[in-house]
Amino acid sequence: MKKHNFNAGPSILPREVIENTAKAILDFNGSGLSLMEISHRAKDFQPVVDEAVALFKELLNIPEGYSVLFLGGGASLEFCMVPYNFLEKKAAYLNTGVWAKKAMKEAKAFGEVVEVASSAEATYTYIPKDYTIPADADYFHITTNNTIYGTEIKEDLDSPVPVIADMSSDIFSRPIDVSKYICIYGGAQKNLAPAGVTFVIVKNEAVGKVSRYIPTMLNYQTHIDGGSMFNTPPVVPIYAALQTLRWIKEQGGVKEMERRAIEKAEMLYGEIDRNKMFVGTVANKEDRSRMNICFVMAPEYKELEADFLKFATERGMVGIKGHRSVGGFRASCYNALPKESVQALIDCMKEFEALHA
Ligand SMILES: *Cc1c(COP(=O)(O)O)cnc(C)c1O
């Protein structure tokens, strides 16, 4: 049976990305050696990093003066590296979910943290809009896509202070104006590559302004100077990321990724809103994530939740159980998820309705 992979992360990757990476693991560039058993400083590997950086810059239209880094530690280490490198006195954070909260927790070790707004009281089912960013903050931190709750900030916000964004789960799903940010980071395992590599886009001149000593490995300057080769980078995930970047380019770039994301999201939200058995957890249309689509059973069908999960699983749906803090269902529709998978889920929902409603 065909599987439809709605996993939230690690998640679906384009088939050719997996195949090309598997080939390189067996024999890298016809060298007779595996990608896993060559030096990251081998002359054949440097072009992999160079091309991945170049494609990041091309696809996201990154202006001059920014570096693209491939690091370890996940987005979770960036929660700490960001304040280490940028927080001198005070930072502003928008609290839109668990990941935002974790980022705030780390920042508190380095200075004053102002929570400008929070949607915690409503289980993070909306993006707060009316808030004031303190003009004396060193930066304003946002999480553009809230993977667990299915909310998303789909535009580049205006701010009186530099913006820093965790884009772990929506990078490459729309064009972004990188010049509005001093730092954009994320774990690769949602929309880019297998787990193990973290991407960081950083404005060079924003680095080096804080007065504290920064441990070498946690200092962005180290990795800017070292071209992500200060120590051994995660070569296999970087190689896979390059395959994804090439795939995005071949498919038509981020504009095309956005078109597909909108199309898939409209299909699925359309069915959630139409089908009497289900309700979307994010009511505000403009806050609804295109990447993680969350829904629950309508109150009168609540007791059928486990039945629908079983029904959909038997028809090849994978990973649609909602996060334990939200319940219900979450269909993650990342770039690599084909429209046919969204249609297959919609068909399940329709069939289930015909049987029970
Ligand atoms: C998954 C996720 C993280 C955590 O990433 P790790 O690489 O596991 O540390 C952080 N932020 C967001 C928005 C995520 O989706």
mmCIF file of C-alpha atoms and ligand atoms in Angstrom:
data_model
loop_
_atom_site.group_PDB
_atom_site.id
_atom_site.type_symbol
_atom_site.label_atom_id
_atom_site.label_comp_id
_atom_site.label_asym_id
_atom_site.label_seq_id
_atom_site.Cartn_x
_atom_site.Cartn_y
_atom_site.Cartn_z
ATOM 1 C CA MET A 1 0.000 0.000 0.000
ATOM 2 C CA LYS A 2 1.229 3.478 -0.824
ATOM 3 C CA LYS A 3 2.208 5.441 2.291
ATOM 4 C CA HIS A 4 1.356 9.120 2.583
ATOM 5 C CA ASN A 5 3.950 10.652 4.880
ATOM 6 C CA PHE A 6 2.478 13.477 6.980
ATOM 7 C CA ASN A 7 5.174 13.254 9.681
ATOM 8 C CA ALA A 8 5.878 16.548 11.463
ATOM 9 C CA GLY A 9 9.628 16.061 11.625
ATOM 10 C CA PRO A 10 11.814 14.368 10.683
ATOM 11 C CA SER A 11 9.592 14.312 7.676
ATOM 12 C CA ILE A 12 9.123 13.545 4.010
ATOM 13 C CA LEU A 13 11.942 14.327 1.579
ATOM 14 C CA PRO A 14 11.806 14.191 -2.216
ATOM 15 C CA ARG A 15 12.442 10.612 -3.399
ATOM 16 C CA GLU A 16 15.402 11.680 -5.565
ATOM 17 C CA VAL A 17 17.047 13.339 -2.553
ATOM 18 C CA ILE A 18 16.989 10.018 -0.708
ATOM 19 C CA GLU A 19 18.157 8.071 -3.769
ATOM 20 C CA ASN A 20 21.003 10.449 -4.618
ATOM 21 C CA THR A 21 22.174 10.472 -1.003
ATOM 22 C CA ALA A 22 21.991 6.676 -0.830
ATOM 23 C CA LYS A 23 24.140 6.462 -3.980
ATOM 24 C CA ALA A 24 26.750 8.817 -2.512
ATOM 25 C CA ILE A 25 26.824 6.766 0.669
ATOM 26 C CA LEU A 26 27.729 3.729 -1.441
ATOM 27 C CA ASP A 27 30.093 5.533 -3.802
ATOM 28 C CA PHE A 28 30.794 9.239 -3.610
ATOM 29 C CA ASN A 29 31.398 10.805 -7.049
ATOM 30 C CA GLY A 30 32.792 7.559 -8.473
ATOM 31 C CA SER A 31 35.659 7.675 -5.981
ATOM 32 C CA GLY A 32 35.116 4.117 -4.798
ATOM 33 C CA LEU A 33 34.669 5.492 -1.262
ATOM 34 C CA SER A 34 31.563 6.250 0.721
ATOM 35 C CA LEU A 35 30.515 9.812 1.509
ATOM 36 C CA MET A 36 30.750 8.598 5.112
ATOM 37 C CA GLU A 37 34.408 7.659 4.894
ATOM 38 C CA ILE A 38 36.046 10.678 3.282
ATOM 39 C CA SER A 39 37.489 13.775 4.897
ATOM 40 C CA HIS A 40 35.234 16.809 5.016
ATOM 41 C CA ARG A 41 38.308 18.632 3.744
ATOM 42 C CA ALA A 42 38.641 16.334 0.733
ATOM 43 C CA LYS A 43 38.727 18.372 -2.459
ATOM 44 C CA ASP A 44 35.546 16.653 -3.642
ATOM 45 C CA PHE A 45 33.540 17.599 -0.575
ATOM 46 C CA GLN A 46 34.256 21.334 -0.460
ATOM 47 C CA PRO A 47 32.218 21.855 -3.674
ATOM 48 C CA VAL A 48 29.218 20.262 -1.908
ATOM 49 C CA VAL A 49 29.286 22.908 0.838
ATOM 50 C CA ASP A 50 30.025 25.674 -1.664
ATOM 51 C CA GLU A 51 27.109 24.724 -3.899
ATOM 52 C CA ALA A 52 24.742 24.349 -0.930
ATOM 53 C CA VAL A 53 25.669 27.846 0.279
ATOM 54 C CA ALA A 54 25.337 29.261 -3.246
ATOM 55 C CA LEU A 55 21.891 27.685 -3.689
ATOM 56 C CA PHE A 56 20.715 28.992 -0.313
ATOM 57 C CA LYS A 57 21.737 32.477 -1.449
ATOM 58 C CA GLU A 58 20.181 32.097 -4.875
ATOM 59 C CA LEU A 59 16.887 30.503 -3.819
ATOM 60 C CA LEU A 60 16.260 32.887 -0.922
ATOM 61 C CA ASN A 61 17.719 35.897 -2.726
ATOM 62 C CA ILE A 62 20.054 36.544 0.220
ATOM 63 C CA PRO A 63 21.697 39.981 -0.043
ATOM 64 C CA GLU A 64 25.447 40.666 0.149
ATOM 65 C CA GLY A 65 26.870 40.736 3.662
ATOM 66 C CA TYR A 66 25.178 37.572 4.937
ATOM 67 C CA SER A 67 26.747 34.168 5.634
ATOM 68 C CA VAL A 68 25.080 30.765 5.368
ATOM 69 C CA LEU A 69 26.311 28.293 7.981
ATOM 70 C CA PHE A 70 25.777 24.555 8.423
ATOM 71 C CA LEU A 71 26.180 23.646 12.076
ATOM 72 C CA GLY A 72 25.343 20.895 14.550
ATOM 73 C CA GLY A 73 23.129 21.084 17.614
ATOM 74 C CA GLY A 74 19.725 21.623 16.044
ATOM 75 C CA ALA A 75 17.483 24.641 16.349
ATOM 76 C CA SER A 76 17.608 23.981 20.095
ATOM 77 C CA LEU A 77 21.275 24.988 20.270
ATOM 78 C CA GLU A 78 20.440 28.168 18.346
ATOM 79 C CA PHE A 79 18.042 29.074 21.179
ATOM 80 C CA CYS A 80 21.245 29.505 23.205
ATOM 81 C CA MET A 81 23.637 30.753 20.495
ATOM 82 C CA VAL A 82 21.305 33.582 19.475
ATOM 83 C CA PRO A 83 21.320 35.360 22.869
ATOM 84 C CA TYR A 84 24.989 34.440 23.429
ATOM 85 C CA ASN A 85 25.893 36.336 20.251
ATOM 86 C CA PHE A 86 23.278 39.099 20.101
ATOM 87 C CA LEU A 87 21.835 39.828 23.555
ATOM 88 C CA GLU A 88 23.739 42.563 25.382
ATOM 89 C CA LYS A 89 21.015 43.909 27.701
ATOM 90 C CA LYS A 90 17.482 43.199 26.559
ATOM 91 C CA ALA A 91 15.682 41.101 23.940
ATOM 92 C CA ALA A 92 12.041 40.907 22.852
ATOM 93 C CA TYR A 93 10.331 37.575 22.168
ATOM 94 C CA LEU A 94 6.931 36.718 20.700
ATOM 95 C CA ASN A 95 5.577 33.704 22.560
ATOM 96 C CA THR A 96 3.723 31.610 19.996
ATOM 97 C CA GLY A 97 4.367 28.118 21.330
ATOM 98 C CA VAL A 98 6.627 25.551 22.900
ATOM 99 C CA TRP A 99 9.603 26.346 20.662
ATOM 100 C CA ALA A 100 9.298 30.093 21.280
ATOM 101 C CA LYS A 101 9.144 29.405 25.019
ATOM 102 C CA LYS A 102 12.243 27.251 24.892
ATOM 103 C CA ALA A 103 14.061 30.028 23.031
ATOM 104 C CA MET A 104 12.994 32.545 25.707
ATOM 105 C CA LYS A 105 14.166 30.285 28.502
ATOM 106 C CA GLU A 106 17.711 30.213 27.111
ATOM 107 C CA ALA A 107 17.778 33.970 26.498
ATOM 108 C CA LYS A 108 16.944 34.657 30.156
ATOM 109 C CA ALA A 109 20.404 33.401 31.100
ATOM 110 C CA PHE A 110 21.974 36.305 29.169
ATOM 111 C CA GLY A 111 19.852 39.363 29.907
ATOM 112 C CA GLU A 112 16.386 40.805 30.234
ATOM 113 C CA VAL A 113 13.744 39.070 28.150
ATOM 114 C CA VAL A 114 10.544 40.927 27.292
ATOM 115 C CA GLU A 115 7.647 38.728 26.199
ATOM 116 C CA VAL A 116 5.886 41.221 23.917
ATOM 117 C CA ALA A 117 2.782 39.038 23.564
ATOM 118 C CA SER A 118 1.650 35.466 24.049
ATOM 119 C CA SER A 119 -1.189 33.242 22.884
ATOM 120 C CA ALA A 120 -0.520 30.668 25.612
ATOM 121 C CA GLU A 121 -3.945 31.318 27.208
ATOM 122 C CA ALA A 122 -5.594 29.930 24.044
ATOM 123 C CA THR A 123 -3.238 26.942 23.597
ATOM 124 C CA TYR A 124 -1.352 29.010 21.017
ATOM 125 C CA THR A 125 -4.146 28.779 18.447
ATOM 126 C CA TYR A 126 -3.537 32.260 17.067
ATOM 127 C CA ILE A 127 -0.680 34.663 16.336
ATOM 128 C CA PRO A 128 -0.807 37.761 18.599
ATOM 129 C CA LYS A 129 -0.985 40.970 16.545
ATOM 130 C CA ASP A 130 -1.210 43.980 18.848
ATOM 131 C CA TYR A 131 2.004 44.432 20.764
ATOM 132 C CA THR A 132 4.808 46.893 21.157
ATOM 133 C CA ILE A 133 8.412 45.948 20.574
ATOM 134 C CA PRO A 134 10.680 47.894 22.950
ATOM 135 C CA ALA A 135 12.835 50.211 20.835
ATOM 136 C CA ASP A 136 15.844 49.567 23.074
ATOM 137 C CA ALA A 137 15.796 45.783 22.617
ATOM 138 C CA ASP A 138 18.829 44.221 20.938
ATOM 139 C CA TYR A 139 16.561 42.090 18.755
ATOM 140 C CA PHE A 140 13.031 40.760 18.316
ATOM 141 C CA HIS A 141 12.720 36.967 18.133
ATOM 142 C CA ILE A 142 9.889 35.163 16.354
ATOM 143 C CA THR A 143 9.019 31.584 15.399
ATOM 144 C CA THR A 144 7.580 31.914 11.912
ATOM 145 C CA ASN A 145 5.872 28.522 11.879
ATOM 146 C CA ASN A 146 4.587 26.874 15.028
ATOM 147 C CA THR A 147 4.948 23.239 14.104
ATOM 148 C CA ILE A 148 2.940 21.909 17.053
ATOM 149 C CA TYR A 149 -0.037 24.293 16.967
ATOM 150 C CA GLY A 150 -0.353 24.918 13.228
ATOM 151 C CA THR A 151 -0.017 28.701 13.211
ATOM 152 C CA GLU A 152 2.281 30.630 10.905
ATOM 153 C CA ILE A 153 3.525 34.175 10.343
ATOM 154 C CA LYS A 154 3.518 34.239 6.559
ATOM 155 C CA GLU A 155 4.999 37.679 6.034
ATOM 156 C CA ASP A 156 8.203 39.433 7.014
ATOM 157 C CA LEU A 157 7.274 41.656 9.963
ATOM 158 C CA ASP A 158 8.320 45.273 10.345
ATOM 159 C CA SER A 159 10.162 45.949 13.577
ATOM 160 C CA PRO A 160 12.013 48.886 15.133
ATOM 161 C CA VAL A 161 14.810 46.486 16.149
ATOM 162 C CA PRO A 162 16.558 43.684 14.206
ATOM 163 C CA VAL A 163 14.475 40.548 13.740
ATOM 164 C CA ILE A 164 15.697 37.002 14.395
ATOM 165 C CA ALA A 165 13.573 34.072 13.259
ATOM 166 C CA ASP A 166 13.339 30.367 13.943
ATOM 167 C CA MET A 167 12.234 29.101 10.501
ATOM 168 C CA SER A 168 12.792 25.407 11.219
ATOM 169 C CA SER A 169 9.514 24.277 9.742
ATOM 170 C CA ASP A 170 8.716 26.746 6.972
ATOM 171 C CA ILE A 171 12.048 27.651 5.388
ATOM 172 C CA PHE A 172 11.869 27.424 1.570
ATOM 173 C CA SER A 173 8.064 27.439 1.581
ATOM 174 C CA ARG A 174 7.794 31.087 0.497
ATOM 175 C CA PRO A 175 10.061 33.906 -0.685
ATOM 176 C CA ILE A 176 11.443 35.873 2.265
ATOM 177 C CA ASP A 177 12.971 39.329 2.518
ATOM 178 C CA VAL A 178 16.193 38.305 4.256
ATOM 179 C CA SER A 179 17.275 41.944 4.599
ATOM 180 C CA LYS A 180 14.628 42.322 7.339
ATOM 181 C CA TYR A 181 16.457 39.814 9.562
ATOM 182 C CA ILE A 182 19.885 39.651 11.153
ATOM 183 C CA CYS A 183 19.609 35.928 11.741
ATOM 184 C CA ILE A 184 17.390 33.103 10.464
ATOM 185 C CA TYR A 185 17.962 29.564 11.687
ATOM 186 C CA GLY A 186 16.418 26.137 11.835
ATOM 187 C CA GLY A 187 16.888 22.418 12.187
ATOM 188 C CA ALA A 188 16.975 20.870 8.712
ATOM 189 C CA GLN A 189 14.699 17.926 9.448
ATOM 190 C CA LYS A 190 11.375 19.531 8.521
ATOM 191 C CA ASN A 191 11.764 20.900 5.018
ATOM 192 C CA LEU A 192 15.378 20.412 3.975
ATOM 193 C CA ALA A 193 17.339 17.332 4.996
ATOM 194 C CA PRO A 194 17.580 14.503 7.500
ATOM 195 C CA ALA A 195 18.267 15.504 11.126
ATOM 196 C CA GLY A 196 21.829 16.417 12.028
ATOM 197 C CA VAL A 197 22.432 19.761 10.337
ATOM 198 C CA THR A 198 21.235 23.211 11.381
ATOM 199 C CA PHE A 199 21.149 26.080 8.905
ATOM 200 C CA VAL A 200 21.949 29.627 10.013
ATOM 201 C CA ILE A 201 21.703 32.702 7.802
ATOM 202 C CA VAL A 202 23.465 35.512 9.626
ATOM 203 C CA LYS A 203 24.235 39.135 8.857
ATOM 204 C CA ASN A 204 27.997 39.450 9.207
ATOM 205 C CA GLU A 205 28.058 42.952 10.603
ATOM 206 C CA ALA A 206 25.557 42.077 13.372
ATOM 207 C CA VAL A 207 28.045 39.595 14.867
ATOM 208 C CA GLY A 208 30.700 40.605 17.387
ATOM 209 C CA LYS A 209 28.777 43.408 19.113
ATOM 210 C CA VAL A 210 28.270 41.850 22.551
ATOM 211 C CA SER A 211 30.851 42.398 25.283
ATOM 212 C CA ARG A 212 30.927 38.884 26.789
ATOM 213 C CA TYR A 213 33.363 36.117 25.943
ATOM 214 C CA ILE A 214 31.678 33.586 23.651
ATOM 215 C CA PRO A 215 32.998 29.993 23.667
ATOM 216 C CA THR A 216 34.625 29.260 20.312
ATOM 217 C CA MET A 217 32.092 26.708 19.055
ATOM 218 C CA LEU A 218 29.144 28.923 20.044
ATOM 219 C CA ASN A 219 30.500 32.030 18.371
ATOM 220 C CA TYR A 220 28.997 32.662 14.924
ATOM 221 C CA GLN A 221 32.229 34.407 13.927
ATOM 222 C CA THR A 222 34.097 31.100 14.235
ATOM 223 C CA HIS A 223 31.837 29.496 11.669
ATOM 224 C CA ILE A 224 31.709 32.527 9.389
ATOM 225 C CA ASP A 225 35.532 32.535 9.327
ATOM 226 C CA GLY A 226 35.733 28.750 9.000
ATOM 227 C CA GLY A 227 33.124 28.425 6.239
ATOM 228 C CA SER A 228 31.265 25.859 8.385
ATOM 229 C CA MET A 229 34.481 23.809 8.479
ATOM 230 C CA PHE A 230 35.908 24.896 11.845
ATOM 231 C CA ASN A 231 35.290 21.345 12.980
ATOM 232 C CA THR A 232 33.851 18.329 11.196
ATOM 233 C CA PRO A 233 30.418 19.297 9.874
ATOM 234 C CA PRO A 234 27.593 16.745 9.421
ATOM 235 C CA VAL A 235 28.578 15.749 5.895
ATOM 236 C CA VAL A 236 25.758 13.327 5.070
ATOM 237 C CA PRO A 237 22.916 15.719 6.038
ATOM 238 C CA ILE A 238 24.691 18.561 4.193
ATOM 239 C CA TYR A 239 24.938 16.378 1.095
ATOM 240 C CA ALA A 240 21.220 15.572 1.381
ATOM 241 C CA ALA A 241 20.407 19.264 1.881
ATOM 242 C CA LEU A 242 22.241 20.031 -1.363
ATOM 243 C CA GLN A 243 20.074 17.471 -3.170
ATOM 244 C CA THR A 244 16.932 19.148 -1.770
ATOM 245 C CA LEU A 245 18.164 22.599 -2.790
ATOM 246 C CA ARG A 246 18.793 21.358 -6.338
ATOM 247 C CA TRP A 247 15.320 19.803 -6.345
ATOM 248 C CA ILE A 248 13.698 23.073 -5.219
ATOM 249 C CA LYS A 249 15.528 24.932 -7.977
ATOM 250 C CA GLU A 250 14.502 22.394 -10.647
ATOM 251 C CA GLN A 251 10.890 22.587 -9.519
ATOM 252 C CA GLY A 252 10.824 26.359 -9.985
ATOM 253 C CA GLY A 253 12.198 27.787 -6.745
ATOM 254 C CA VAL A 254 10.527 29.069 -3.584
ATOM 255 C CA LYS A 255 7.793 30.902 -5.495
ATOM 256 C CA GLU A 256 6.668 27.540 -6.878
ATOM 257 C CA MET A 257 7.017 25.918 -3.421
ATOM 258 C CA GLU A 258 4.726 28.648 -2.104
ATOM 259 C CA ARG A 259 2.200 28.107 -4.900
ATOM 260 C CA ARG A 260 2.071 24.392 -4.118
ATOM 261 C CA ALA A 261 1.883 24.996 -0.361
ATOM 262 C CA ILE A 262 -1.063 27.349 -0.814
ATOM 263 C CA GLU A 263 -2.798 24.883 -3.121
ATOM 264 C CA LYS A 264 -2.368 21.941 -0.712
ATOM 265 C CA ALA A 265 -3.370 24.000 2.330
ATOM 266 C CA GLU A 266 -6.478 25.333 0.610
ATOM 267 C CA MET A 267 -7.502 21.805 -0.356
ATOM 268 C CA LEU A 268 -7.167 20.428 3.164
ATOM 269 C CA TYR A 269 -8.542 23.399 5.118
ATOM 270 C CA GLY A 270 -11.402 23.469 2.607
ATOM 271 C CA GLU A 271 -12.307 19.885 3.502
ATOM 272 C CA ILE A 272 -11.874 20.475 7.260
ATOM 273 C CA ASP A 273 -14.237 23.452 7.060
ATOM 274 C CA ARG A 274 -16.745 21.578 4.889
ATOM 275 C CA ASN A 275 -16.777 18.209 6.660
ATOM 276 C CA LYS A 276 -19.151 18.184 9.654
ATOM 277 C CA MET A 277 -17.050 15.654 11.529
ATOM 278 C CA PHE A 278 -13.937 17.851 11.840
ATOM 279 C CA VAL A 279 -12.981 21.308 13.108
ATOM 280 C CA GLY A 280 -9.757 23.229 12.467
ATOM 281 C CA THR A 281 -8.006 24.237 15.696
ATOM 282 C CA VAL A 282 -6.829 27.566 14.230
ATOM 283 C CA ALA A 283 -9.899 29.684 13.511
ATOM 284 C CA ASN A 284 -8.225 32.821 12.075
ATOM 285 C CA LYS A 285 -7.607 32.044 8.423
ATOM 286 C CA GLU A 286 -4.608 34.363 8.186
ATOM 287 C CA ASP A 287 -2.873 32.541 11.062
ATOM 288 C CA ARG A 288 -3.320 29.052 9.623
ATOM 289 C CA SER A 289 -0.082 27.271 8.851
ATOM 290 C CA ARG A 290 0.430 25.911 5.353
ATOM 291 C CA MET A 291 2.980 23.452 6.701
ATOM 292 C CA ASN A 292 1.220 21.877 9.715
ATOM 293 C CA ILE A 293 -2.538 21.607 9.426
ATOM 294 C CA CYS A 294 -4.199 20.821 12.767
ATOM 295 C CA PHE A 295 -7.765 19.643 13.284
ATOM 296 C CA VAL A 296 -9.869 17.767 15.813
ATOM 297 C CA MET A 297 -13.161 15.861 15.755
ATOM 298 C CA ALA A 298 -16.230 18.087 16.051
ATOM 299 C CA PRO A 299 -17.584 17.860 19.652
ATOM 300 C CA GLU A 300 -20.462 15.552 18.713
ATOM 301 C CA TYR A 301 -18.041 13.065 17.112
ATOM 302 C CA LYS A 302 -15.323 13.307 19.774
ATOM 303 C CA GLU A 303 -15.525 9.613 20.663
ATOM 304 C CA LEU A 304 -14.661 8.660 17.058
ATOM 305 C CA GLU A 305 -11.141 10.153 17.217
ATOM 306 C CA ALA A 306 -9.335 6.828 17.661
ATOM 307 C CA ASP A 307 -11.555 5.275 14.995
ATOM 308 C CA PHE A 308 -10.632 7.899 12.417
ATOM 309 C CA LEU A 309 -6.948 7.513 13.203
ATOM 310 C CA LYS A 310 -7.230 3.756 12.651
ATOM 311 C CA PHE A 311 -9.344 4.252 9.495
ATOM 312 C CA ALA A 312 -6.815 6.668 7.978
ATOM 313 C CA THR A 313 -3.814 4.570 9.027
ATOM 314 C CA GLU A 314 -5.336 1.536 7.291
ATOM 315 C CA ARG A 315 -5.507 3.624 4.123
ATOM 316 C CA GLY A 316 -1.816 4.527 4.190
ATOM 317 C CA MET A 317 -1.829 7.820 6.126
ATOM 318 C CA VAL A 318 1.290 8.123 8.293
ATOM 319 C CA GLY A 319 1.982 10.615 11.074
ATOM 320 C CA ILE A 320 -1.395 12.343 11.303
ATOM 321 C CA LYS A 321 -1.812 12.018 15.068
ATOM 322 C CA GLY A 322 -1.726 15.485 16.630
ATOM 323 C CA HIS A 323 0.962 16.538 19.093
ATOM 324 C CA ARG A 324 0.094 15.333 22.600
ATOM 325 C CA SER A 325 -0.377 18.938 23.805
ATOM 326 C CA VAL A 326 -3.058 19.646 21.177
ATOM 327 C CA GLY A 327 -4.614 16.233 20.497
ATOM 328 C CA GLY A 328 -6.637 15.430 17.392
ATOM 329 C CA PHE A 329 -4.778 15.390 14.103
ATOM 330 C CA ARG A 330 -1.925 17.182 12.412
ATOM 331 C CA ALA A 331 -1.177 16.763 8.732
ATOM 332 C CA SER A 332 2.240 18.180 7.928
ATOM 333 C CA CYS A 333 2.348 19.257 4.295
ATOM 334 C CA TYR A 334 5.983 20.113 3.705
ATOM 335 C CA ASN A 335 7.450 20.904 0.284
ATOM 336 C CA ALA A 336 8.118 17.269 -0.597
ATOM 337 C CA LEU A 337 4.568 16.101 0.144
ATOM 338 C CA PRO A 338 2.722 15.610 -3.154
ATOM 339 C CA LYS A 339 -0.760 16.983 -3.703
ATOM 340 C CA GLU A 340 -1.931 13.379 -4.245
ATOM 341 C CA SER A 341 -1.228 12.626 -0.571
ATOM 342 C CA VAL A 342 -3.374 15.558 0.520
ATOM 343 C CA GLN A 343 -6.114 14.286 -1.789
ATOM 344 C CA ALA A 344 -5.809 10.792 -0.280
ATOM 345 C CA LEU A 345 -6.328 12.227 3.220
ATOM 346 C CA ILE A 346 -9.314 14.255 2.011
ATOM 347 C CA ASP A 347 -10.790 11.091 0.482
ATOM 348 C CA CYS A 348 -10.427 9.349 3.871
ATOM 349 C CA MET A 349 -12.217 12.203 5.608
ATOM 350 C CA LYS A 350 -15.060 12.107 3.081
ATOM 351 C CA GLU A 351 -15.407 8.326 3.298
ATOM 352 C CA PHE A 352 -15.403 8.468 7.084
ATOM 353 C CA GLU A 353 -18.099 11.124 7.019
ATOM 354 C CA ALA A 354 -20.244 9.043 4.677
ATOM 355 C CA LEU A 355 -19.967 6.106 7.102
ATOM 356 C CA HIS A 356 -20.626 7.948 10.356
ATOM 357 C CA ALA A 357 -22.289 11.330 9.922
HETATM 358 C C1 LIG B 1 11.446 21.034 15.329
HETATM 359 C C2 LIG B 1 11.568 22.446 15.740
HETATM 360 C C3 LIG B 1 12.574 22.890 16.622
HETATM 361 C C4 LIG B 1 13.557 21.946 17.267
HETATM 362 O O1 LIG B 1 14.525 21.609 16.382
HETATM 363 P P1 LIG B 1 15.765 20.682 16.800
HETATM 364 O O2 LIG B 1 16.582 20.702 15.553
HETATM 365 O O3 LIG B 1 15.209 19.333 17.148
HETATM 366 O O4 LIG B 1 16.439 21.311 17.962
HETATM 367 C C5 LIG B 1 12.628 24.223 16.914
HETATM 368 N N1 LIG B 1 11.761 25.110 16.376
HETATM 369 C C6 LIG B 1 10.783 24.723 15.543
HETATM 370 C C7 LIG B 1 9.850 25.740 14.966
HETATM 371 C C8 LIG B 1 10.652 23.378 15.190
HETATM 372 O O5 LIG B 1 9.688 22.980 14.349
#
